[in-house]
């Protein structure tokens, strides 16, 4: 079967719509992953009855497939409550899964803040909240940025999983297009290349950012 | 790079001699024109220049080392002493000039009567004649002491495992570590590791042993043990040695010739009694005073 | 959900998941070693080609690769892969690319002095790699490879999308036939978690052996290894791009 640029042209409108959906899911997923991860990271420094459940839960999430978690969110949660729109289930699934990774990034960043900083804050009679907010987290976050960026790219590459519960992102569009026209080669190849085209410059950007943060 | 034409007898090229600039060849055994009874030179540097960027580390250097002689290089840090050893080990390549080992070109080989840059295989063949002991020992941490010593003889020289092990045991005994033969390098002290490194180098039956500041990385109380082993080897074997060292008493003990090195050139080369007792150059006197 | 569904779908599904994991891990490991080593080559063209492989397979999504091998590959090469092998191929090649970064990083971390010692003993470049550099790099690789193997195991769930009847596929079948969504997916998650646990335990043994092999005392490690970046970039998880040894 020969490559047909006409098919590519036909696919492009669907592709752009899929790309937009992919980026939306990625944006929401990132927001959830970044904030929830921070919650986990602070929670595990708390008392044991908070620490152990959080550690157990995040360990469980991190060691099980995102795909099955998405099925769980999309098919099981409605049994207990209202139906979740597929975009919400997708973004929450993605964000929750990756929050268990960003949590480790934050933890490492927090642990890298010298003990002297805690002591200094204590000596200045800062409240725990103030200590976290103006002393610890700003320093921890700075160290965490490159690693967090890496996970955004990793998440980007996992967004196609949401197609399996019906979200029409890039892969979903490609699959639908293929089923309709019986042309699979062009849409899948276009989508594959699109990932490389987004991910590779992004990874270069993160490496540059990393160097900057290391040298400063 | 041209084919070396001149010999050190060539009066037009007085630099082809470690005795430069104060030529008293007869008094300098082991290096230069002195003792020809040992046959042709084993190592010969001919007009060798080595630069690292702007910095000229070796400047048109010429010298020879004769078989069974022990030659020591002394001089301030950064004077290019270690570069000489690294050139011989082909860890770096010269920018100009040629190096021969036992009559064979080290960095070039003859093909159809022409000298061309040597292939990996030729380099390896010539290099087998040279053993090296490093400042930082560089033992293989993934092998026990015995295997550190047998690995290269078995896989490079093609020695049988039994033979290599028998020889290794002898060498390990020679350096006094028979009790530690089954340990990993990380379980040994620095001095012990360095003695294993000496055994490892000797196991390849090199004609020349290069010693690169072998005691510099050791705790002071470990130095004597390593130097004793080397003295023993120097006095009881026929091996040729080329050492870079900061241990002046060791240099005095084992050397046939000491070469004072500065700024990529040989300032003075003489038997140890003379060089330490009555150095002719101001630069040598200054240096010796500074290390005492 | 009934016992019958369990034995007709879940157990065979588990077996398929294990198979896909083992086969694609074997392929990924081979690819990681080959590409990781080639990326340290002396020849720029070899470095360039192996680096290009790495960037392409790391840059794209495993699921897209899977679809490509299942649907585009047969059209181009006129040869249809059995779905399971399409899955193994896509996962193995993708995770092999991630793994090559671990191998390359560990090889690059072997001190230069060790290479010089190898040269001084006249080893050939191949002998140096096999006898000196690789054995020392290996203990450093095990922990990140463990993390990667778990990522791979999780990734095997993707093959259900191209109708390979693995665990995740079995879950979907049971959902469609019984509607027992909650127990089925909970059971699935627990089974995947147990698989991850088994892999981690196994790799711990490998790691202990590897560390002993270079005379190091193995350190004590928690139940699951901490993953997801220590200091920026020192992550065990190489799905994150530019992560390891950057």
Coordinates of N, CA and C in Angstrom, one line a residue, chain C residues 6-195:
Chain C
X6 N -13.5 -16.2 36.5 CA -12.1 -16.1 37.0 C -11.2 -17.0 36.3
X7 N -11.6 -18.3 36.2 CA -10.7 -19.3 35.6 C -10.6 -19.2 34.1
X8 N -11.7 -18.8 33.4 CA -11.7 -18.7 32.0 C -11.0 -17.4 31.4
X9 N -11.1 -16.4 32.2 CA -10.6 -15.1 31.7 C -9.4 -14.5 32.5
X10 N -9.6 -14.4 33.8 CA -8.6 -13.7 34.6 C -7.3 -14.5 34.6
X11 N -7.3 -15.8 35.0 CA -6.1 -16.5 35.1 C -5.3 -16.6 33.8
X12 N -6.0 -17.0 32.7 CA -5.3 -17.0 31.4 C -4.8 -15.6 31.1
X13 N -5.6 -14.6 31.4 CA -5.1 -13.2 31.2 C -3.9 -12.9 31.9
X14 N -3.8 -13.3 33.2 CA -2.6 -13.1 34.0 C -1.4 -13.8 33.3
X15 N -1.6 -15.0 32.8 CA -0.5 -15.7 32.1 C -0.1 -14.9 30.9
X16 N -1.0 -14.4 30.1 CA -0.6 -13.6 28.9 C 0.1 -12.4 29.4
X17 N -0.3 -11.7 30.4 CA 0.4 -10.5 30.9 C 1.8 -10.8 31.3
X18 N 2.0 -12.0 32.0 CA 3.3 -12.4 32.4 C 4.2 -12.7 31.2
X19 N 3.6 -13.4 30.2 CA 4.3 -13.7 29.0 C 4.8 -12.4 28.3
X20 N 3.8 -11.5 28.0 CA 4.1 -10.3 27.3 C 5.2 -9.5 28.1
X21 N 5.1 -9.5 29.4 CA 6.1 -8.8 30.2 C 7.5 -9.4 30.0
X22 N 7.5 -10.8 30.1 CA 8.8 -11.4 30.0 C 9.5 -11.2 28.7
X23 N 8.7 -11.5 27.6 CA 9.2 -11.4 26.3 C 9.6 -10.0 25.9
X24 N 8.8 -9.0 26.2 CA 9.1 -7.6 25.9 C 10.3 -7.1 26.8
X25 N 10.4 -7.6 28.0 CA 11.5 -7.2 28.9 C 12.8 -7.8 28.3
X26 N 12.7 -9.0 27.8 CA 13.9 -9.6 27.2 C 14.4 -8.8 25.9
X27 N 13.4 -8.5 25.1 CA 13.7 -7.7 23.9 C 14.2 -6.3 24.3
X28 N 13.5 -5.7 25.3 CA 13.9 -4.3 25.7 C 15.4 -4.4 26.3
X29 N 15.7 -5.4 27.1 CA 17.0 -5.5 27.7 C 18.1 -5.6 26.6
X30 N 17.8 -6.5 25.6 CA 18.7 -6.6 24.5 C 18.9 -5.3 23.7
X31 N 17.8 -4.6 23.4 CA 17.9 -3.4 22.7 C 18.7 -2.3 23.6
X32 N 18.3 -2.3 24.9 CA 19.0 -1.3 25.7 C 20.5 -1.5 25.8
X33 N 20.9 -2.8 25.9 CA 22.4 -3.1 25.9 C 23.0 -2.7 24.6
X34 N 22.4 -3.1 23.5 CA 23.0 -2.8 22.2 C 23.0 -1.3 21.9
X35 N 21.9 -0.6 22.0 CA 21.8 0.8 21.7 C 22.6 1.6 22.7
X36 N 22.5 1.2 24.0 CA 23.3 2.0 25.0 C 24.8 1.9 24.8
X37 N 25.3 0.7 24.4 CA 26.7 0.6 24.1 C 27.1 1.3 22.8
X38 N 26.3 1.2 21.8 CA 26.6 1.9 20.5 C 26.6 3.4 20.7
X39 N 25.8 3.9 21.7 CA 25.8 5.3 21.9 C 27.1 5.8 22.6
X40 N 28.0 4.9 23.0 CA 29.3 5.3 23.5 C 30.4 5.1 22.5
X41 N 30.0 4.8 21.3 CA 31.0 4.4 20.3 C 31.9 5.5 19.9
X42 N 33.1 5.1 19.4 CA 34.1 6.1 18.9 C 33.6 6.8 17.7
X43 N 32.8 6.1 16.9 CA 32.4 6.6 15.5 C 31.2 7.5 15.6
X44 N 31.3 8.7 15.1 CA 30.1 9.6 15.3 C 28.9 9.1 14.6
X45 N 29.1 8.4 13.4 CA 27.9 7.9 12.7 C 27.1 6.9 13.5
X46 N 27.9 6.0 14.2 CA 27.2 5.0 15.0 C 26.5 5.7 16.2
X47 N 27.2 6.7 16.8 CA 26.5 7.4 17.9 C 25.3 8.2 17.4
X48 N 25.4 8.7 16.2 CA 24.2 9.5 15.6 C 23.0 8.5 15.4
X49 N 23.3 7.4 14.7 CA 22.2 6.5 14.4 C 21.5 5.9 15.6
X50 N 22.4 5.5 16.6 CA 21.8 4.9 17.8 C 21.1 6.0 18.6
X51 N 21.6 7.3 18.6 CA 21.0 8.4 19.2 C 19.6 8.7 18.6
X52 N 19.6 8.6 17.3 CA 18.3 8.9 16.6 C 17.3 7.8 17.0
X53 N 17.7 6.6 17.0 CA 16.8 5.5 17.4 C 16.2 5.9 18.8
X54 N 17.1 6.2 19.7 CA 16.7 6.6 21.1 C 15.7 7.7 21.1
X55 N 16.0 8.8 20.4 CA 15.1 10.0 20.4 C 13.7 9.6 19.8
X56 N 13.7 8.8 18.7 CA 12.5 8.5 18.1 C 11.6 7.7 19.0
X57 N 12.1 6.6 19.5 CA 11.3 5.7 20.3 C 11.0 6.3 21.6
X58 N 11.9 7.1 22.2 CA 11.5 7.7 23.4 C 10.5 8.8 23.3
X59 N 10.6 9.5 22.1 CA 9.8 10.6 21.9 C 8.3 10.3 21.6
X60 N 8.1 9.1 21.1 CA 6.7 8.8 20.7 C 6.0 8.0 21.8
X61 N 4.7 7.9 21.7 CA 4.0 7.2 22.8 C 4.0 5.7 22.5
X62 N 4.1 4.9 23.6 CA 4.1 3.5 23.4 C 2.8 3.0 22.7
X63 N 1.7 3.6 23.1 CA 0.5 3.2 22.5 C 0.4 3.5 21.0
X64 N 0.9 4.6 20.6 CA 0.9 4.9 19.2 C 1.8 3.9 18.5
X65 N 3.0 3.6 19.0 CA 3.8 2.6 18.5 C 3.1 1.2 18.3
X66 N 2.3 0.9 19.3 CA 1.6 -0.3 19.3 C 0.6 -0.3 18.2
X67 N -0.2 0.7 18.0 CA -1.1 0.8 16.9 C -0.4 0.8 15.6
X68 N 0.7 1.4 15.5 CA 1.5 1.5 14.3 C 1.9 0.0 13.9
X69 N 2.4 -0.7 14.9 CA 2.9 -2.1 14.6 C 1.7 -3.0 14.3
X70 N 0.5 -2.7 14.9 CA -0.6 -3.6 14.7 C -1.3 -3.3 13.4
X71 N -1.4 -2.0 13.0 CA -2.2 -1.6 11.8 C -1.4 -1.0 10.7
X72 N -0.4 -0.2 10.9 CA 0.3 0.4 9.8 C 1.4 -0.6 9.2
X73 N 2.1 -1.3 10.1 CA 3.1 -2.2 9.8 C 2.7 -3.3 8.7
X74 N 1.5 -3.9 9.0 CA 1.1 -4.9 8.0 C 0.9 -4.3 6.6
X75 N 0.4 -3.1 6.6 CA 0.1 -2.5 5.3 C 1.4 -2.2 4.5
X76 N 2.4 -1.8 5.3 CA 3.7 -1.4 4.6 C 4.5 -2.7 4.2
X77 N 4.5 -3.6 5.1 CA 5.4 -4.8 4.8 C 4.6 -6.0 4.4
X78 N 3.3 -5.8 4.2 CA 2.5 -7.0 3.7 C 2.6 -8.2 4.6
X79 N 2.9 -8.0 5.9 CA 3.0 -9.1 6.8 C 2.3 -8.7 8.1
X80 N 1.3 -9.5 8.5 CA 0.6 -9.2 9.7 C 1.2 -9.9 10.9
X81 N 1.5 -9.1 11.9 CA 2.0 -9.7 13.1 C 0.9 -10.2 14.0
X82 N 1.1 -11.3 14.6 CA 0.2 -11.8 15.6 C 0.1 -10.7 16.7
X83 N -1.2 -10.3 17.1 CA -1.3 -9.1 18.0 C -0.3 -9.2 19.2
X84 N -0.1 -10.3 19.8 CA 0.7 -10.4 20.9 C 2.2 -10.0 20.6
X85 N 2.6 -10.4 19.4 CA 4.0 -10.1 19.0 C 4.1 -8.6 18.6
X86 N 3.0 -8.1 18.0 CA 3.1 -6.7 17.7 C 3.2 -5.9 19.0
X87 N 2.5 -6.4 20.1 CA 2.7 -5.8 21.4 C 4.1 -5.9 21.9
X88 N 4.6 -7.1 21.9 CA 6.0 -7.3 22.4 C 7.0 -6.4 21.7
X89 N 6.8 -6.4 20.4 CA 7.7 -5.6 19.6 C 7.6 -4.1 19.9
X90 N 6.4 -3.6 20.0 CA 6.3 -2.1 20.3 C 6.8 -1.8 21.7
X91 N 6.4 -2.7 22.7 CA 6.9 -2.4 24.1 C 8.4 -2.6 24.2
X92 N 8.9 -3.7 23.6 CA 10.3 -4.0 23.7 C 11.2 -2.9 23.1
X93 N 10.8 -2.4 21.9 CA 11.6 -1.4 21.2 C 11.5 -0.1 22.0
X94 N 10.3 0.3 22.5 CA 10.1 1.5 23.2 C 10.9 1.5 24.5
X95 N 10.6 0.5 25.3 CA 11.3 0.5 26.6 C 12.8 0.2 26.5
X96 N 13.1 -0.5 25.4 CA 14.6 -0.6 25.1 C 15.3 0.7 24.9
X97 N 14.6 1.6 24.3 CA 15.1 3.0 24.1 C 15.3 3.7 25.4
X98 N 14.3 3.6 26.3 CA 14.5 4.1 27.7 C 15.7 3.5 28.4
X99 N 15.7 2.2 28.2 CA 16.8 1.4 28.9 C 18.2 1.8 28.4
X100 N 18.3 2.1 27.1 CA 19.6 2.4 26.5 C 20.2 3.6 27.2
X101 N 19.3 4.5 27.7 CA 19.8 5.7 28.4 C 20.5 5.3 29.8
X102 N 19.8 4.3 30.4 CA 20.4 3.7 31.6 C 21.8 3.1 31.4
X103 N 21.8 2.3 30.3 CA 23.1 1.6 30.0 C 24.2 2.6 29.7
X104 N 23.8 3.6 28.8 CA 24.8 4.6 28.4 C 25.3 5.4 29.6
X105 N 24.4 5.8 30.4 CA 24.7 6.6 31.6 C 25.7 5.8 32.5
X106 N 25.3 4.5 32.7 CA 26.2 3.7 33.7 C 27.5 3.5 33.1
X107 N 27.6 3.2 31.8 CA 28.9 3.1 31.1 C 29.7 4.3 31.2
X108 N 29.1 5.5 31.0 CA 29.8 6.7 31.0 C 30.3 7.0 32.4
X109 N 29.6 6.5 33.5 CA 30.0 6.7 34.8 C 31.2 5.9 35.3
X110 N 31.6 4.9 34.5 CA 32.8 4.1 34.8 C 34.0 5.1 34.7
X111 N 34.8 5.2 35.8 CA 35.9 6.1 35.7 C 36.8 6.0 34.5
X112 N 37.3 7.1 33.9 CA 38.2 7.0 32.8 C 39.4 6.2 33.1
X113 N 39.9 6.3 34.4 CA 41.1 5.6 34.8 C 41.0 4.1 34.6
X114 N 39.7 3.6 34.7 CA 39.5 2.1 34.4 C 39.8 1.8 33.0
X115 N 39.3 2.7 32.1 CA 39.6 2.4 30.7 C 41.1 2.5 30.4
X116 N 41.7 3.4 31.0 CA 43.2 3.6 30.8 C 43.9 2.3 31.3
X117 N 43.5 1.8 32.5 CA 44.1 0.6 33.0 C 43.9 -0.5 32.0
X118 N 42.8 -0.6 31.4 CA 42.5 -1.6 30.4 C 43.4 -1.4 29.2
X119 N 43.6 -0.2 28.8 CA 44.5 0.1 27.6 C 45.9 -0.4 28.0
X120 N 46.3 0.0 29.2 CA 47.7 -0.3 29.7 C 48.0 -1.8 29.7
X121 N 46.9 -2.6 29.8 CA 47.1 -4.1 29.8 C 46.8 -4.6 28.4
X122 N 46.7 -3.7 27.4 CA 46.6 -4.1 26.0 C 45.3 -4.9 25.7
X123 N 44.2 -4.7 26.5 CA 42.9 -5.3 26.1 C 42.5 -4.6 24.8
X124 N 41.7 -5.4 24.0 CA 41.1 -4.8 22.8 C 39.9 -4.0 23.3
X125 N 39.4 -3.0 22.5 CA 38.2 -2.3 23.0 C 37.0 -3.2 23.4
X126 N 36.8 -4.3 22.7 CA 35.7 -5.2 23.0 C 36.0 -5.9 24.3
X127 N 37.3 -6.3 24.6 CA 37.6 -6.9 25.8 C 37.4 -5.9 27.0
X128 N 37.8 -4.7 26.7 CA 37.7 -3.7 27.8 C 36.2 -3.5 28.2
X129 N 35.4 -3.5 27.1 CA 33.9 -3.3 27.4 C 33.4 -4.5 28.2
X130 N 33.8 -5.7 27.8 CA 33.2 -6.9 28.3 C 33.7 -7.2 29.7
X131 N 35.1 -7.0 29.9 CA 35.7 -7.5 31.1 C 35.9 -6.4 32.2
X132 N 35.9 -5.2 31.7 CA 36.2 -4.1 32.7 C 35.1 -3.2 32.8
X133 N 34.6 -2.6 31.7 CA 33.7 -1.5 31.9 C 32.3 -2.0 32.2
X134 N 31.8 -3.0 31.4 CA 30.4 -3.4 31.7 C 30.2 -4.0 33.1
X135 N 31.1 -4.9 33.5 CA 30.9 -5.5 34.9 C 30.8 -4.4 36.0
X136 N 31.5 -3.3 35.8 CA 31.4 -2.2 36.8 C 30.2 -1.4 36.6
X137 N 29.7 -1.2 35.4 CA 28.5 -0.4 35.1 C 27.3 -1.2 35.6
X138 N 27.3 -2.5 35.5 CA 26.1 -3.3 35.7 C 25.4 -3.1 37.1
X139 N 26.2 -3.1 38.2 CA 25.5 -2.9 39.5 C 24.7 -1.5 39.5
X140 N 25.2 -0.5 38.8 CA 24.6 0.8 38.8 C 23.3 0.7 37.9
X141 N 23.2 -0.2 37.0 CA 22.1 -0.3 36.2 C 20.9 -1.0 36.8
X142 N 21.1 -1.9 37.7 CA 20.1 -2.8 38.2 C 18.9 -2.0 38.8
X143 N 19.1 -1.1 39.7 CA 18.0 -0.4 40.3 C 17.2 0.4 39.3
X144 N 17.8 1.2 38.4 CA 16.9 1.9 37.4 C 16.3 0.9 36.4
X145 N 16.9 -0.2 36.1 CA 16.3 -1.2 35.3 C 15.1 -1.8 35.9
X146 N 15.2 -2.0 37.2 CA 14.0 -2.5 38.0 C 12.8 -1.5 37.8
X147 N 13.1 -0.3 38.0 CA 12.0 0.7 37.9 C 11.4 0.6 36.5
X148 N 12.3 0.5 35.5 CA 11.9 0.5 34.1 C 11.0 -0.8 33.8
X149 N 11.5 -1.9 34.5 CA 10.7 -3.2 34.3 C 9.3 -3.1 34.8
X150 N 9.1 -2.3 35.9 CA 7.8 -2.2 36.4 C 7.0 -1.3 35.5
X151 N 7.6 -0.2 35.0 CA 6.9 0.6 34.0 C 6.5 -0.2 32.8
X152 N 7.4 -1.1 32.4 CA 7.1 -2.0 31.2 C 5.9 -2.9 31.6
X153 N 5.9 -3.5 32.8 CA 4.9 -4.4 33.2 C 3.5 -3.6 33.2
X154 N 3.5 -2.4 33.7 CA 2.3 -1.6 33.6 C 1.9 -1.3 32.2
X155 N 3.0 -1.1 31.3 CA 2.7 -0.8 29.9 C 2.1 -2.0 29.2
X156 N 2.2 -3.2 29.7 CA 1.7 -4.3 29.0 C 0.2 -4.3 28.9
X157 N -0.5 -3.5 29.8 CA -1.9 -3.4 29.8 C -2.4 -2.8 28.5
X158 N -1.5 -2.1 27.8 CA -1.8 -1.5 26.5 C -2.2 -2.5 25.5
X159 N -1.6 -3.7 25.5 CA -1.9 -4.7 24.5 C -3.3 -5.1 24.4
X160 N -4.0 -4.9 25.5 CA -5.5 -5.2 25.5 C -6.2 -4.4 24.5
X161 N -5.7 -3.2 24.1 CA -6.3 -2.3 23.2 C -6.3 -2.9 21.8
X162 N -5.2 -3.7 21.5 CA -5.2 -4.4 20.2 C -5.7 -5.9 20.3
X163 N -6.6 -6.1 21.3 CA -7.3 -7.4 21.4 C -6.4 -8.5 21.8
X164 N -5.3 -8.3 22.5 CA -4.6 -9.4 23.1 C -5.3 -9.7 24.5
X165 N -5.6 -10.9 24.7 CA -6.4 -11.2 25.9 C -5.6 -11.3 27.2
X166 N -5.0 -10.2 27.6 CA -4.3 -10.1 28.8 C -5.2 -9.8 30.0
X167 N -4.6 -9.4 31.1 CA -5.4 -9.1 32.3 C -6.4 -8.0 32.1
X168 N -6.0 -6.9 31.5 CA -6.8 -5.8 31.3 C -8.0 -6.1 30.3
X169 N -7.6 -6.9 29.3 CA -8.6 -7.3 28.4 C -9.7 -8.2 29.1
X170 N -9.2 -9.1 29.9 CA -10.1 -10.0 30.7 C -11.1 -9.1 31.5
X171 N -10.5 -8.1 32.1 CA -11.4 -7.2 32.9 C -12.5 -6.6 32.1
X172 N -12.1 -6.1 30.9 CA -13.1 -5.5 30.0 C -14.2 -6.5 29.6
X173 N -13.8 -7.8 29.3 CA -14.7 -8.8 28.9 C -15.7 -9.0 30.0
X174 N -15.2 -9.1 31.3 CA -16.1 -9.4 32.4 C -17.0 -8.2 32.7
X175 N -16.5 -7.0 32.5 CA -17.3 -5.8 32.7 C -18.5 -5.9 31.7
X176 N -18.2 -6.2 30.4 CA -19.2 -6.2 29.4 C -20.3 -7.3 29.7
X177 N -19.8 -8.4 30.2 CA -20.7 -9.5 30.3 C -21.5 -9.5 31.7
X178 N -20.9 -9.0 32.7 CA -21.6 -9.0 34.0 C -21.9 -7.7 34.6
X179 N -21.2 -6.7 34.2 CA -21.4 -5.3 34.8 C -20.9 -5.2 36.3
X180 N -20.1 -6.2 36.7 CA -19.5 -6.2 38.0 C -18.2 -5.3 38.0
X181 N -18.4 -4.0 37.7 CA -17.2 -3.2 37.5 C -16.3 -3.1 38.6
X182 N -16.8 -2.8 39.8 CA -16.0 -2.5 41.0 C -15.1 -3.7 41.4
X183 N -15.7 -4.8 41.6 CA -14.8 -5.9 42.0 C -13.8 -6.3 41.0
X184 N -14.2 -6.3 39.7 CA -13.3 -6.7 38.6 C -12.0 -5.8 38.6
X185 N -12.3 -4.5 38.5 CA -11.1 -3.6 38.3 C -10.3 -3.5 39.6
X186 N -10.9 -3.7 40.8 CA -10.2 -3.7 42.0 C -9.2 -4.9 42.0
X187 N -9.8 -6.1 41.6 CA -9.0 -7.3 41.6 C -7.8 -7.1 40.6
X188 N -8.1 -6.5 39.4 CA -7.1 -6.3 38.4 C -5.9 -5.5 39.0
X189 N -6.3 -4.4 39.6 CA -5.3 -3.5 40.2 C -4.4 -4.2 41.2
X190 N -5.1 -5.0 42.0 CA -4.3 -5.7 43.1 C -3.4 -6.7 42.4
X191 N -3.8 -7.4 41.3 CA -2.9 -8.4 40.7 C -1.7 -7.7 40.0
X192 N -2.0 -6.6 39.4 CA -0.8 -5.8 38.8 C 0.1 -5.4 39.9
X193 N -0.4 -5.0 41.0 CA 0.4 -4.5 42.1 C 1.3 -5.7 42.6
X194 N 0.7 -6.9 42.7 CA 1.5 -8.0 43.2 C 2.6 -8.4 42.2
X195 N 2.2 -8.2 40.9 CA 3.3 -8.5 39.9 C 4.5 -7.5 40.1

